[in-house]
CSV table of C-alpha atoms and ligand atoms in Angstrom, one decimal:
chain,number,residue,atom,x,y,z
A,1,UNK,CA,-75.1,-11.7,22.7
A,2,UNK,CA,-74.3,-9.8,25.3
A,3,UNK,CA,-76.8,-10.4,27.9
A,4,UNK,CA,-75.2,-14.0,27.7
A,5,UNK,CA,-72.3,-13.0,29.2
A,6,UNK,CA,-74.2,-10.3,31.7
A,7,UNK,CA,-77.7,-11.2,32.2
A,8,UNK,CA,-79.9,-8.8,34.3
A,9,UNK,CA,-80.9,-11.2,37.6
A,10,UNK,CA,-84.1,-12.6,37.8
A,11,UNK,CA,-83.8,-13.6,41.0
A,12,UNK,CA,-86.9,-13.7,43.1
A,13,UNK,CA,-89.0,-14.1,40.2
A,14,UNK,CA,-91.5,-17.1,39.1
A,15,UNK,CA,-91.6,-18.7,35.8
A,16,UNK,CA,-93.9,-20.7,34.5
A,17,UNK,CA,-92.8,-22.5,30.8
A,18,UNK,CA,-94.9,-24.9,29.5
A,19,UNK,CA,-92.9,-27.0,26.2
A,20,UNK,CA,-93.2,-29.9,24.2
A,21,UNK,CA,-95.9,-30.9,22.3
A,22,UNK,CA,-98.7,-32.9,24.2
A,23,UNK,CA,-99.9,-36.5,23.3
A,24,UNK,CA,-104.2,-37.3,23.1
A,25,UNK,CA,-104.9,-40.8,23.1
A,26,UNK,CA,-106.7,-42.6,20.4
A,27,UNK,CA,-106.2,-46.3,22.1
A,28,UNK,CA,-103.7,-47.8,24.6
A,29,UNK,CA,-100.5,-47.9,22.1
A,30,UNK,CA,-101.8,-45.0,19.4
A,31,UNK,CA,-102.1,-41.2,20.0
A,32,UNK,CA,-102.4,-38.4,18.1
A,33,UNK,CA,-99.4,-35.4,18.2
A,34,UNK,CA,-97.1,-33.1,16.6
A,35,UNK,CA,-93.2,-32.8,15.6
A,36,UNK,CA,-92.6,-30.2,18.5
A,37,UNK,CA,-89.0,-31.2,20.1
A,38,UNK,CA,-89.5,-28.8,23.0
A,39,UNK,CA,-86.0,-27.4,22.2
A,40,UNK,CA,-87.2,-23.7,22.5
A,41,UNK,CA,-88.7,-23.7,26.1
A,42,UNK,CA,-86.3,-26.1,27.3
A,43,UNK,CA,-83.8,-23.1,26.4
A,44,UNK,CA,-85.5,-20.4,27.8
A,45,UNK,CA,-86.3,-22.5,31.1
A,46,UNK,CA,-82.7,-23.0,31.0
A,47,UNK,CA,-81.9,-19.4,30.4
A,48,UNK,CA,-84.2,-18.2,33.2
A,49,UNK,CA,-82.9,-20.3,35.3
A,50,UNK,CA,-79.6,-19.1,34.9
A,51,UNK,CA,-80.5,-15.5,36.1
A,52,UNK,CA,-81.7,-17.2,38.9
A,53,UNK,CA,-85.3,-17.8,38.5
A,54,UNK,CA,-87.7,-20.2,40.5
A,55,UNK,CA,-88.6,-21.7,37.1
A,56,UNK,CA,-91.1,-24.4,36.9
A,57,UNK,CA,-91.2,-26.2,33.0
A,58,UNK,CA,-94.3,-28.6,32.2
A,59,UNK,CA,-93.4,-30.5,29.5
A,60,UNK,CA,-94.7,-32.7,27.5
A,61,UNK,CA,-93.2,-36.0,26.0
A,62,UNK,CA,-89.5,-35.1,24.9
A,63,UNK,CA,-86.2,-36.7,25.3
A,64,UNK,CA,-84.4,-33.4,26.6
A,65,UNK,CA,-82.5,-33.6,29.7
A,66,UNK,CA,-84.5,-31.1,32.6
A,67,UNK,CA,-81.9,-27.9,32.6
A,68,UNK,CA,-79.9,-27.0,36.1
A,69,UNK,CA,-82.1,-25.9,38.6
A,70,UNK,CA,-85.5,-25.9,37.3
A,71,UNK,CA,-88.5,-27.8,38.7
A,72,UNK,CA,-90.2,-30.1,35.9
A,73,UNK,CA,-93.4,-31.7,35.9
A,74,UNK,CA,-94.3,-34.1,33.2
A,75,UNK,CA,-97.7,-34.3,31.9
A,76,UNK,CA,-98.8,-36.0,28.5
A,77,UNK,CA,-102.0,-34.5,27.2
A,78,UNK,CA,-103.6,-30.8,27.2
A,79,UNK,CA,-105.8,-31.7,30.5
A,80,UNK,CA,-102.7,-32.7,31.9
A,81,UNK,CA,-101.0,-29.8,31.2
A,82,UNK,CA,-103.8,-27.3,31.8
A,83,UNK,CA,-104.0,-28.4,35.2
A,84,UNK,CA,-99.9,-28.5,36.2
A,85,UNK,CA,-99.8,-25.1,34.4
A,86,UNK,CA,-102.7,-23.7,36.9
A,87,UNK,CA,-101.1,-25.1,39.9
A,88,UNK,CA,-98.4,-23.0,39.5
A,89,UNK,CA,-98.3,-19.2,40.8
A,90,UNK,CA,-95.8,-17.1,38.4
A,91,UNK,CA,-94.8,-13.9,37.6
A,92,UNK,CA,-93.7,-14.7,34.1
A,93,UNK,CA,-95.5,-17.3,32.0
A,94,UNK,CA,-93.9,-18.2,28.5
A,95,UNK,CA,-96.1,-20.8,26.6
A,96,UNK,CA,-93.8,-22.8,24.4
A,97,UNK,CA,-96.2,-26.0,24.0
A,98,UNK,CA,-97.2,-27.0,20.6
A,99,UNK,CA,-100.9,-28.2,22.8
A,100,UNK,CA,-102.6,-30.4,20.3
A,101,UNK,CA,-106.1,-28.7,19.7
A,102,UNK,CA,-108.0,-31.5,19.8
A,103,UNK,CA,-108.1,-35.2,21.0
A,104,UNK,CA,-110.0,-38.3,20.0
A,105,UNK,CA,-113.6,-37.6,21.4
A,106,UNK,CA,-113.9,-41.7,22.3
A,107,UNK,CA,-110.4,-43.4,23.1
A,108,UNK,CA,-111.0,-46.8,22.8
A,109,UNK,CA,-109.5,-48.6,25.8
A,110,UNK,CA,-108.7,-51.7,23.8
A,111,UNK,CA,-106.3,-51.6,21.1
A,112,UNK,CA,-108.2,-50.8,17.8
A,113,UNK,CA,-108.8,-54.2,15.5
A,114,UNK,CA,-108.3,-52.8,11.7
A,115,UNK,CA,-111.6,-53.3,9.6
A,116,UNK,CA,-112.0,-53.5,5.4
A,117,UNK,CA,-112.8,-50.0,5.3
A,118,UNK,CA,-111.5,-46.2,6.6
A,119,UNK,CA,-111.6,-45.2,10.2
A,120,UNK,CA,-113.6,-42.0,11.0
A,121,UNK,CA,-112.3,-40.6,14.4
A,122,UNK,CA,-114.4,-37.7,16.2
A,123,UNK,CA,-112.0,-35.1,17.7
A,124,UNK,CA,-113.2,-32.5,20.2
A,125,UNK,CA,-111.7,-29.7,21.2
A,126,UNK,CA,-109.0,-29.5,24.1
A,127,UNK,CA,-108.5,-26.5,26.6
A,128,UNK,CA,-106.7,-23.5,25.2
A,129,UNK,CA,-103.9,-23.6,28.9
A,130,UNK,CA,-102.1,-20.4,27.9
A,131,UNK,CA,-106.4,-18.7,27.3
A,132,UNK,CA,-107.1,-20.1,30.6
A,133,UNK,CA,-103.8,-18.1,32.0
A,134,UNK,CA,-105.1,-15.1,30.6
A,135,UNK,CA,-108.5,-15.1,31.6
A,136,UNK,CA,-106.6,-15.6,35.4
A,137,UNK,CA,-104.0,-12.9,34.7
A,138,UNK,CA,-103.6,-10.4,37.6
A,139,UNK,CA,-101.7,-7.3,37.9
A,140,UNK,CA,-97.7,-7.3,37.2
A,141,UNK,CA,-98.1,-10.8,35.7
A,142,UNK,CA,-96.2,-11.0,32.1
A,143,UNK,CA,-98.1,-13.6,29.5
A,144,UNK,CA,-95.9,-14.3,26.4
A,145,UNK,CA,-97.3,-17.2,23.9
A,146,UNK,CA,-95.7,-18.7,20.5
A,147,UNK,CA,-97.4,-18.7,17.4
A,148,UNK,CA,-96.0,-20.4,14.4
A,149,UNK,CA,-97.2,-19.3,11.2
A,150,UNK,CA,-97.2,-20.6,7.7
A,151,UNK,CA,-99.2,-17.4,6.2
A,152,UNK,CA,-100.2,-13.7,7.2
A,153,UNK,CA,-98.1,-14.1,10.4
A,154,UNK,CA,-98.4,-11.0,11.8
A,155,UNK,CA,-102.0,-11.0,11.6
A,156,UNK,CA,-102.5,-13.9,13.2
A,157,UNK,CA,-100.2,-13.4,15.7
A,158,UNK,CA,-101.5,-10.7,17.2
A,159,UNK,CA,-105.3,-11.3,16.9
A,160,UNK,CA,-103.9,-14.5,19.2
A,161,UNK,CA,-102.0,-11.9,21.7
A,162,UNK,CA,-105.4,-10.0,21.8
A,163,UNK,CA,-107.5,-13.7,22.2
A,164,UNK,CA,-105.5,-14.6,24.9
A,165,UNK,CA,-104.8,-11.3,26.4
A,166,UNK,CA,-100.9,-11.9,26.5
A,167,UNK,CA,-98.0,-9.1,26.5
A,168,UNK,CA,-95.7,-10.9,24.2
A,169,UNK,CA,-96.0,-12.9,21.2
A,170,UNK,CA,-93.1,-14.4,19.7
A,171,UNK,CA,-93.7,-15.1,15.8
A,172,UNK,CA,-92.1,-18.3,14.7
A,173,UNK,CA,-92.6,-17.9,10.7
A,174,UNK,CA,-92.9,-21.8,9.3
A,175,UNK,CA,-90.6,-22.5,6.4
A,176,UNK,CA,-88.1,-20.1,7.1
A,177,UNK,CA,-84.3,-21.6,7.2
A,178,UNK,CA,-83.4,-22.1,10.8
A,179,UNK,CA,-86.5,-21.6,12.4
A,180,UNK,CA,-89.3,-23.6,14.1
A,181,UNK,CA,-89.6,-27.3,14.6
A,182,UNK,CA,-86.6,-29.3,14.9
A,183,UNK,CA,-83.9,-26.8,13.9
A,184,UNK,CA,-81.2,-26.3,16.3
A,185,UNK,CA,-81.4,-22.3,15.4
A,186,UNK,CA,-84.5,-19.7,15.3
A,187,UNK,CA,-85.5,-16.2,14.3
A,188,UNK,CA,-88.3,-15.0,16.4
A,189,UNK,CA,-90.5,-11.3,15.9
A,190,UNK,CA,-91.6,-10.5,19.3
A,191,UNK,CA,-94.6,-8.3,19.3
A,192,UNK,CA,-96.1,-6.5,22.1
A,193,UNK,CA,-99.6,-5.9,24.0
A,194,UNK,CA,-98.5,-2.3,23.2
A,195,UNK,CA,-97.7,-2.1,19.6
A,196,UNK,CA,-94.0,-3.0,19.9
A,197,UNK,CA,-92.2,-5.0,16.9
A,198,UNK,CA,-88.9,-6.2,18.0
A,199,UNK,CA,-87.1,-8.4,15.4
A,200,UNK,CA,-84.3,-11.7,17.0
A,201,UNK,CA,-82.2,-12.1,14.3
A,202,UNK,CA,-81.2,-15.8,13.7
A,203,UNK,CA,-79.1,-17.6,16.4
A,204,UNK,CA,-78.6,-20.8,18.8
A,205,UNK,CA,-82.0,-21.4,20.6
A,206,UNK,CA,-79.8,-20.1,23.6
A,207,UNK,CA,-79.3,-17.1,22.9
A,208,UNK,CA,-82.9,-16.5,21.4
A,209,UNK,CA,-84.0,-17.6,24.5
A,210,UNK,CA,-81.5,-15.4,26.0
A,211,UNK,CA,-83.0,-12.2,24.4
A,212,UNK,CA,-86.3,-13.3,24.6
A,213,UNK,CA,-86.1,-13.1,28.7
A,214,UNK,CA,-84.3,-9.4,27.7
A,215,UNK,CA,-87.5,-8.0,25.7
A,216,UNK,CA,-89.8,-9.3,28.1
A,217,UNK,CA,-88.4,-8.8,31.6
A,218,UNK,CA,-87.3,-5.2,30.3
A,219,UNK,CA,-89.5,-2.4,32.5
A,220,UNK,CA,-92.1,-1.1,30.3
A,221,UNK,CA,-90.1,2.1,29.6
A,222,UNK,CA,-87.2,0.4,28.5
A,223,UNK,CA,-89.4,-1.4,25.7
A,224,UNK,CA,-88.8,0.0,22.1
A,225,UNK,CA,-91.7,1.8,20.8
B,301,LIG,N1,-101.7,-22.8,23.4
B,301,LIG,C1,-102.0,-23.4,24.6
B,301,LIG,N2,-103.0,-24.3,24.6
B,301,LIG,C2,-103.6,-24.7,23.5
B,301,LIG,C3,-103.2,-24.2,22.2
B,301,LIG,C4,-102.2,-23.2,22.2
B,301,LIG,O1,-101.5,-23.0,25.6
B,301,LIG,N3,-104.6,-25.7,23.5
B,301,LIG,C5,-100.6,-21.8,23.4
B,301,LIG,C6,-99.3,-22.2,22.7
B,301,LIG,O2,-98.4,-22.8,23.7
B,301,LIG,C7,-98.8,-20.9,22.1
B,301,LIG,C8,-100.1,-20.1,21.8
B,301,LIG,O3,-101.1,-20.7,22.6
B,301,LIG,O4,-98.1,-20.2,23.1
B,301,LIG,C9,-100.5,-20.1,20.4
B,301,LIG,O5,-100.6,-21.5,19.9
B,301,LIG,P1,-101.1,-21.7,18.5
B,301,LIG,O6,-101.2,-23.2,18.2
B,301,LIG,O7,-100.2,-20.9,17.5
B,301,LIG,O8,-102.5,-21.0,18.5
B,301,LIG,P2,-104.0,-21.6,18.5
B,301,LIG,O9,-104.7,-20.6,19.4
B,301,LIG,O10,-104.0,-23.0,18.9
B,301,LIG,O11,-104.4,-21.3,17.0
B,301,LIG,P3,-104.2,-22.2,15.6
B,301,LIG,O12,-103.4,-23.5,16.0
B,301,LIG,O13,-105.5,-22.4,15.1
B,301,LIG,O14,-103.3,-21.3,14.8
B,302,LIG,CA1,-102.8,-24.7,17.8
């Protein structure tokens, strides 16, 4: 790609990436979660950071190594990450948490003793942190969020980009060779606030997180119609 070998400059600008997937505590040793790697925001923290970015990445529990130059604060569960991501004052916010949507109402703070019969857990709902950004937006602030989809992606994509008042959403379709969890490569559909459908074909994370930043840092007259 070529913006991999000349990337427009970011410099001066703020990002904000949240990544990982977030942990909500059922006991001491037990927790519920998902299969997110954090691979995609890692990369496009990376990428940003590259075009020299002040880039600050809240992650949640991974094993990736914090890329060259960018600020990381570790958090574990959605609270936790709600607050470190509205701490931080950016100009670009890319949401690539898988945020668990909800966490054991009652964590026990003793280990749980198994009994003869099933376990009923209540869960309640955790804070929506990329929501909260948008309801906080202000003026020449770009929002972009993921969605992963298993069905009528498009749809629910962009009823979420309208939900959360965001200028980017980048569809991750589920099922698809060589994207989403755990896949070393990705296809992404970006769609904009503004109707826009721009297609990343398959490629390294890096260089869709390379043309992500592209699309989304482009002035609004250089975006595709
Ligand atoms: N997101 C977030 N906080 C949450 C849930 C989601 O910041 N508690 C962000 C994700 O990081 C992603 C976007 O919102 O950028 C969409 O996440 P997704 O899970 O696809 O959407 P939900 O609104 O949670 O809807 P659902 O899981 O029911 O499809
Ligand atoms: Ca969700």
């Amino acid at each position: 790609h070529p913006s991999i070998l000349h990337p427009p400059s970011l410099s001066g600008v703020r990002v904000l990436v949240t990544a990982g997937p977030t942990r909500e505590a059922i006991d001491p040793v037990r927790f519920l979660s998902n299969s997110s790697t954090g691979t995609m925001g890692f990369a496009v923290a990376e990428a940003a950071a590259r075009r020299g970015a002040r880039v600050t990445l809240v992650a949640g529990p991974v094993t990736l190594a914090t890329p060259p130059g960018v600020e990381r604060v570790d958090v574990e569960t959605a609270d936790e990450m709600l607050a470190a991501a509205l701490a931080v004052e950016a100009d670009l916010v890319v949401a690539a948490a898988a945020v668990s949507d909800y966490a054991p109402a009652e964590p026990s703070d003793q280990k749980l003793k198994k009994g003869e019969g099933d376990l009923v857990l209540r869960l309640r709902r955790t804070p929506d942190v990329l929501a909260a950004l948008g309801e906080r937006r202000r003026d020449g602030q770009t929002l972009v969020g993921f969605a992963l989809e298993t069905h009528d992606g498009d749809a629910h994509a962009r009823a979420k980009l309208e939900r959360k008042r965001l200028d980017w959403i980048a569809l991750n379709v589920q099922g698809e060779p060589g994207a989403g969890f755990g896949t070393g490569t990705n296809r992404l559909t970006l769609l904009g606030r503004g109707g826009q459908r721009v297609e990343i074909a398959t490629a390294p994370k890096a260089e869709i997180a390379a043309a992500l930043l592209d699309v989304v840092t482009a002035a609004p007259h250089d975006a595709a119609p």
